[in-house]
Amino acid sequence: MKEIGEKLKETRESIGVSIEEAAEDLKMRPSQLENIEAGNMEAFKDVFSLKYFIRDYSKYLGLDYEDMIDDYNEYLFDYTSKLSLDDIKKAKKKMSKKETTKRIASPYTMEKKKFRIPPIVIYLIILLAVLLIGYFTISFFNHENDDFVEDPVVMNVDY
């Protein structure tokens, strides 16, 4: 990682750009660029964000960013392959303990339970709709038996 940082620093200095200028242009903090140039990977919480910082910084300096990312990936592989299985198991246990501990949640940040309609209710509503449609269809076509049909009235008017 130090080699990557030194290459970035040498390129930046040869161009004549200060850390502050580069940080402002990249919308990063100067301390982040200083840590990258120093090869201080521990200053970053996430190795993936560090990868993107290196990519953006390389592009900014006009370097071949794909080569820089390849160098970083090789470094990361070497770094992670040196971890023992015991260290990995300890980290896994530590993570599982963190997941089981209850967190205090504010009513504003808690997930709201969604109201779900049980499937049986949906089926009953569909059945009711089908029955109503059937009833009105039958009653519409069967209007001859309707009691409200008026008979024509003939009036006898003498003139």
mmCIF file of C-alpha atoms in Angstrom:
data_model
loop_
_atom_site.group_PDB
_atom_site.id
_atom_site.type_symbol
_atom_site.label_atom_id
_atom_site.label_comp_id
_atom_site.label_asym_id
_atom_site.label_seq_id
_atom_site.Cartn_x
_atom_site.Cartn_y
_atom_site.Cartn_z
ATOM 1 C CA MET A 1 0.000 0.000 0.000
ATOM 2 C CA LYS A 2 2.925 2.317 0.683
ATOM 3 C CA GLU A 3 4.107 1.912 -2.926
ATOM 4 C CA ILE A 4 0.708 2.996 -4.216
ATOM 5 C CA GLY A 5 0.695 5.997 -1.882
ATOM 6 C CA GLU A 6 4.237 6.987 -2.845
ATOM 7 C CA LYS A 7 3.404 6.810 -6.547
ATOM 8 C CA LEU A 8 0.351 9.018 -6.019
ATOM 9 C CA LYS A 9 2.344 11.488 -3.923
ATOM 10 C CA GLU A 10 5.219 11.701 -6.431
ATOM 11 C CA THR A 11 2.799 12.284 -9.302
ATOM 12 C CA ARG A 12 0.904 14.954 -7.361
ATOM 13 C CA GLU A 13 4.119 16.773 -6.436
ATOM 14 C CA SER A 14 5.492 16.563 -9.983
ATOM 15 C CA ILE A 15 2.320 18.205 -11.287
ATOM 16 C CA GLY A 16 2.576 20.887 -8.601
ATOM 17 C CA VAL A 17 -0.799 20.306 -6.952
ATOM 18 C CA SER A 18 -1.110 20.698 -3.191
ATOM 19 C CA ILE A 19 -2.993 18.264 -0.974
ATOM 20 C CA GLU A 20 -5.587 20.949 -0.235
ATOM 21 C CA GLU A 21 -6.190 21.649 -3.936
ATOM 22 C CA ALA A 22 -6.570 17.963 -4.741
ATOM 23 C CA ALA A 23 -8.862 17.419 -1.754
ATOM 24 C CA GLU A 24 -11.041 20.340 -2.778
ATOM 25 C CA ASP A 25 -11.259 19.167 -6.390
ATOM 26 C CA LEU A 26 -12.051 15.575 -5.357
ATOM 27 C CA LYS A 27 -14.436 16.687 -2.597
ATOM 28 C CA MET A 28 -12.422 14.769 -0.031
ATOM 29 C CA ARG A 29 -10.724 15.775 3.199
ATOM 30 C CA PRO A 30 -6.986 16.507 3.036
ATOM 31 C CA SER A 31 -6.440 13.956 5.809
ATOM 32 C CA GLN A 32 -7.897 11.236 3.576
ATOM 33 C CA LEU A 33 -5.428 12.015 0.813
ATOM 34 C CA GLU A 34 -2.570 12.193 3.309
ATOM 35 C CA ASN A 35 -3.520 8.755 4.639
ATOM 36 C CA ILE A 36 -3.689 7.318 1.124
ATOM 37 C CA GLU A 37 -0.281 8.737 0.274
ATOM 38 C CA ALA A 38 1.152 7.433 3.542
ATOM 39 C CA GLY A 39 -0.267 3.955 2.845
ATOM 40 C CA ASN A 40 -2.315 4.082 6.028
ATOM 41 C CA MET A 41 -5.117 1.656 5.233
ATOM 42 C CA GLU A 42 -6.243 1.486 8.867
ATOM 43 C CA ALA A 43 -7.485 5.083 8.669
ATOM 44 C CA PHE A 44 -10.328 3.905 6.444
ATOM 45 C CA LYS A 45 -13.242 1.903 7.773
ATOM 46 C CA ASP A 46 -14.048 0.260 4.483
ATOM 47 C CA VAL A 47 -11.522 -1.236 2.061
ATOM 48 C CA PHE A 48 -13.969 -0.789 -0.805
ATOM 49 C CA SER A 49 -14.357 2.935 -0.270
ATOM 50 C CA LEU A 50 -10.557 3.167 -0.129
ATOM 51 C CA LYS A 51 -10.456 1.418 -3.501
ATOM 52 C CA TYR A 52 -12.736 4.058 -5.011
ATOM 53 C CA PHE A 53 -10.748 6.868 -3.405
ATOM 54 C CA ILE A 54 -7.582 5.482 -5.028
ATOM 55 C CA ARG A 55 -9.371 5.176 -8.368
ATOM 56 C CA ASP A 56 -10.662 8.757 -8.256
ATOM 57 C CA TYR A 57 -7.317 10.127 -7.058
ATOM 58 C CA SER A 58 -5.485 8.247 -9.848
ATOM 59 C CA LYS A 59 -7.880 9.590 -12.493
ATOM 60 C CA TYR A 60 -7.432 13.100 -11.104
ATOM 61 C CA LEU A 61 -3.650 12.831 -11.339
ATOM 62 C CA GLY A 62 -3.806 11.419 -14.872
ATOM 63 C CA LEU A 63 -2.472 7.993 -13.923
ATOM 64 C CA ASP A 64 -3.758 4.732 -15.347
ATOM 65 C CA TYR A 65 -6.353 4.104 -12.664
ATOM 66 C CA GLU A 66 -6.945 0.502 -13.750
ATOM 67 C CA ASP A 67 -3.302 -0.342 -13.026
ATOM 68 C CA MET A 68 -3.545 1.383 -9.651
ATOM 69 C CA ILE A 69 -6.695 -0.593 -8.792
ATOM 70 C CA ASP A 70 -4.965 -3.806 -9.871
ATOM 71 C CA ASP A 71 -2.025 -2.964 -7.586
ATOM 72 C CA TYR A 72 -4.452 -2.247 -4.739
ATOM 73 C CA ASN A 73 -6.330 -5.525 -5.330
ATOM 74 C CA GLU A 74 -3.042 -7.445 -5.238
ATOM 75 C CA TYR A 75 -2.071 -5.698 -2.014
ATOM 76 C CA LEU A 76 -5.496 -6.413 -0.519
ATOM 77 C CA PHE A 77 -5.250 -10.080 -1.489
ATOM 78 C CA ASP A 78 -1.802 -10.379 0.111
ATOM 79 C CA TYR A 79 -3.029 -8.547 3.211
ATOM 80 C CA THR A 80 -6.143 -10.673 3.691
ATOM 81 C CA SER A 81 -4.437 -13.969 2.905
ATOM 82 C CA LYS A 82 -2.132 -13.424 5.881
ATOM 83 C CA LEU A 83 -5.069 -13.549 8.305
ATOM 84 C CA SER A 84 -5.199 -16.758 10.289
ATOM 85 C CA LEU A 85 -8.329 -18.855 10.525
ATOM 86 C CA ASP A 86 -8.449 -18.183 14.259
ATOM 87 C CA ASP A 87 -8.596 -14.438 13.610
ATOM 88 C CA ILE A 88 -11.419 -14.937 11.130
ATOM 89 C CA LYS A 89 -13.360 -17.107 13.600
ATOM 90 C CA LYS A 90 -12.874 -14.523 16.362
ATOM 91 C CA ALA A 91 -14.111 -11.749 14.087
ATOM 92 C CA LYS A 92 -17.107 -13.864 13.103
ATOM 93 C CA LYS A 93 -17.973 -14.528 16.756
ATOM 94 C CA LYS A 94 -17.610 -10.851 17.550
ATOM 95 C CA MET A 95 -19.956 -9.948 14.701
ATOM 96 C CA SER A 96 -22.538 -12.535 15.754
ATOM 97 C CA LYS A 97 -22.470 -11.187 19.332
ATOM 98 C CA LYS A 98 -23.110 -7.690 18.024
ATOM 99 C CA GLU A 99 -26.096 -8.913 16.019
ATOM 100 C CA THR A 100 -27.706 -10.656 19.015
ATOM 101 C CA THR A 101 -27.510 -7.679 21.347
ATOM 102 C CA LYS A 102 -30.644 -5.609 21.470
ATOM 103 C CA ARG A 103 -30.368 -2.116 20.217
ATOM 104 C CA ILE A 104 -32.263 0.744 21.709
ATOM 105 C CA ALA A 105 -34.543 2.168 19.082
ATOM 106 C CA SER A 106 -36.337 5.439 18.966
ATOM 107 C CA PRO A 107 -39.977 5.425 17.878
ATOM 108 C CA TYR A 108 -38.867 7.672 15.024
ATOM 109 C CA THR A 109 -36.283 5.215 13.700
ATOM 110 C CA MET A 110 -38.132 1.949 14.308
ATOM 111 C CA GLU A 111 -39.495 0.105 11.344
ATOM 112 C CA LYS A 112 -43.211 0.385 11.168
ATOM 113 C CA LYS A 113 -45.089 -2.885 10.870
ATOM 114 C CA LYS A 114 -47.063 -2.998 7.701
ATOM 115 C CA PHE A 115 -50.728 -3.850 7.901
ATOM 116 C CA ARG A 116 -51.408 -6.978 5.934
ATOM 117 C CA ILE A 117 -54.804 -8.233 4.902
ATOM 118 C CA PRO A 118 -55.059 -11.996 5.391
ATOM 119 C CA PRO A 119 -55.541 -13.919 2.132
ATOM 120 C CA ILE A 120 -58.858 -15.386 3.319
ATOM 121 C CA VAL A 121 -60.333 -11.883 3.543
ATOM 122 C CA ILE A 122 -59.221 -11.121 -0.005
ATOM 123 C CA TYR A 123 -60.779 -14.366 -1.241
ATOM 124 C CA LEU A 124 -64.061 -13.564 0.519
ATOM 125 C CA ILE A 125 -64.171 -10.078 -1.035
ATOM 126 C CA ILE A 126 -63.572 -11.550 -4.500
ATOM 127 C CA LEU A 127 -66.287 -14.180 -3.921
ATOM 128 C CA LEU A 128 -68.724 -11.504 -2.766
ATOM 129 C CA ALA A 129 -67.952 -9.376 -5.838
ATOM 130 C CA VAL A 130 -68.533 -12.349 -8.178
ATOM 131 C CA LEU A 131 -71.845 -13.159 -6.464
ATOM 132 C CA LEU A 132 -73.032 -9.534 -6.707
ATOM 133 C CA ILE A 133 -72.085 -9.295 -10.372
ATOM 134 C CA GLY A 134 -73.897 -12.577 -11.050
ATOM 135 C CA TYR A 135 -77.011 -11.451 -9.193
ATOM 136 C CA PHE A 136 -77.240 -8.122 -11.036
ATOM 137 C CA THR A 137 -76.552 -9.800 -14.395
ATOM 138 C CA ILE A 138 -79.326 -12.328 -13.890
ATOM 139 C CA SER A 139 -81.767 -9.710 -12.638
ATOM 140 C CA PHE A 140 -81.006 -7.458 -15.630
ATOM 141 C CA PHE A 141 -81.699 -10.169 -18.221
ATOM 142 C CA ASN A 142 -84.684 -11.475 -16.327
ATOM 143 C CA HIS A 143 -86.655 -8.234 -16.245
ATOM 144 C CA GLU A 144 -89.826 -9.760 -17.791
ATOM 145 C CA ASN A 145 -90.838 -10.908 -14.366
ATOM 146 C CA ASP A 146 -90.491 -7.444 -12.998
ATOM 147 C CA ASP A 147 -93.599 -6.323 -11.073
ATOM 148 C CA PHE A 148 -93.045 -2.678 -11.823
ATOM 149 C CA VAL A 149 -93.687 -2.851 -15.568
ATOM 150 C CA GLU A 150 -96.653 -0.622 -16.324
ATOM 151 C CA ASP A 151 -99.558 -1.889 -18.409
ATOM 152 C CA PRO A 152 -100.781 0.527 -20.984
ATOM 153 C CA VAL A 153 -103.957 2.226 -19.780
ATOM 154 C CA VAL A 154 -106.633 2.908 -22.349
ATOM 155 C CA MET A 155 -108.954 5.737 -21.511
ATOM 156 C CA ASN A 156 -112.334 6.013 -23.055
ATOM 157 C CA VAL A 157 -113.123 9.592 -23.631
ATOM 158 C CA ASP A 158 -116.411 10.541 -25.216
ATOM 159 C CA TYR A 159 -116.546 13.712 -27.238
#
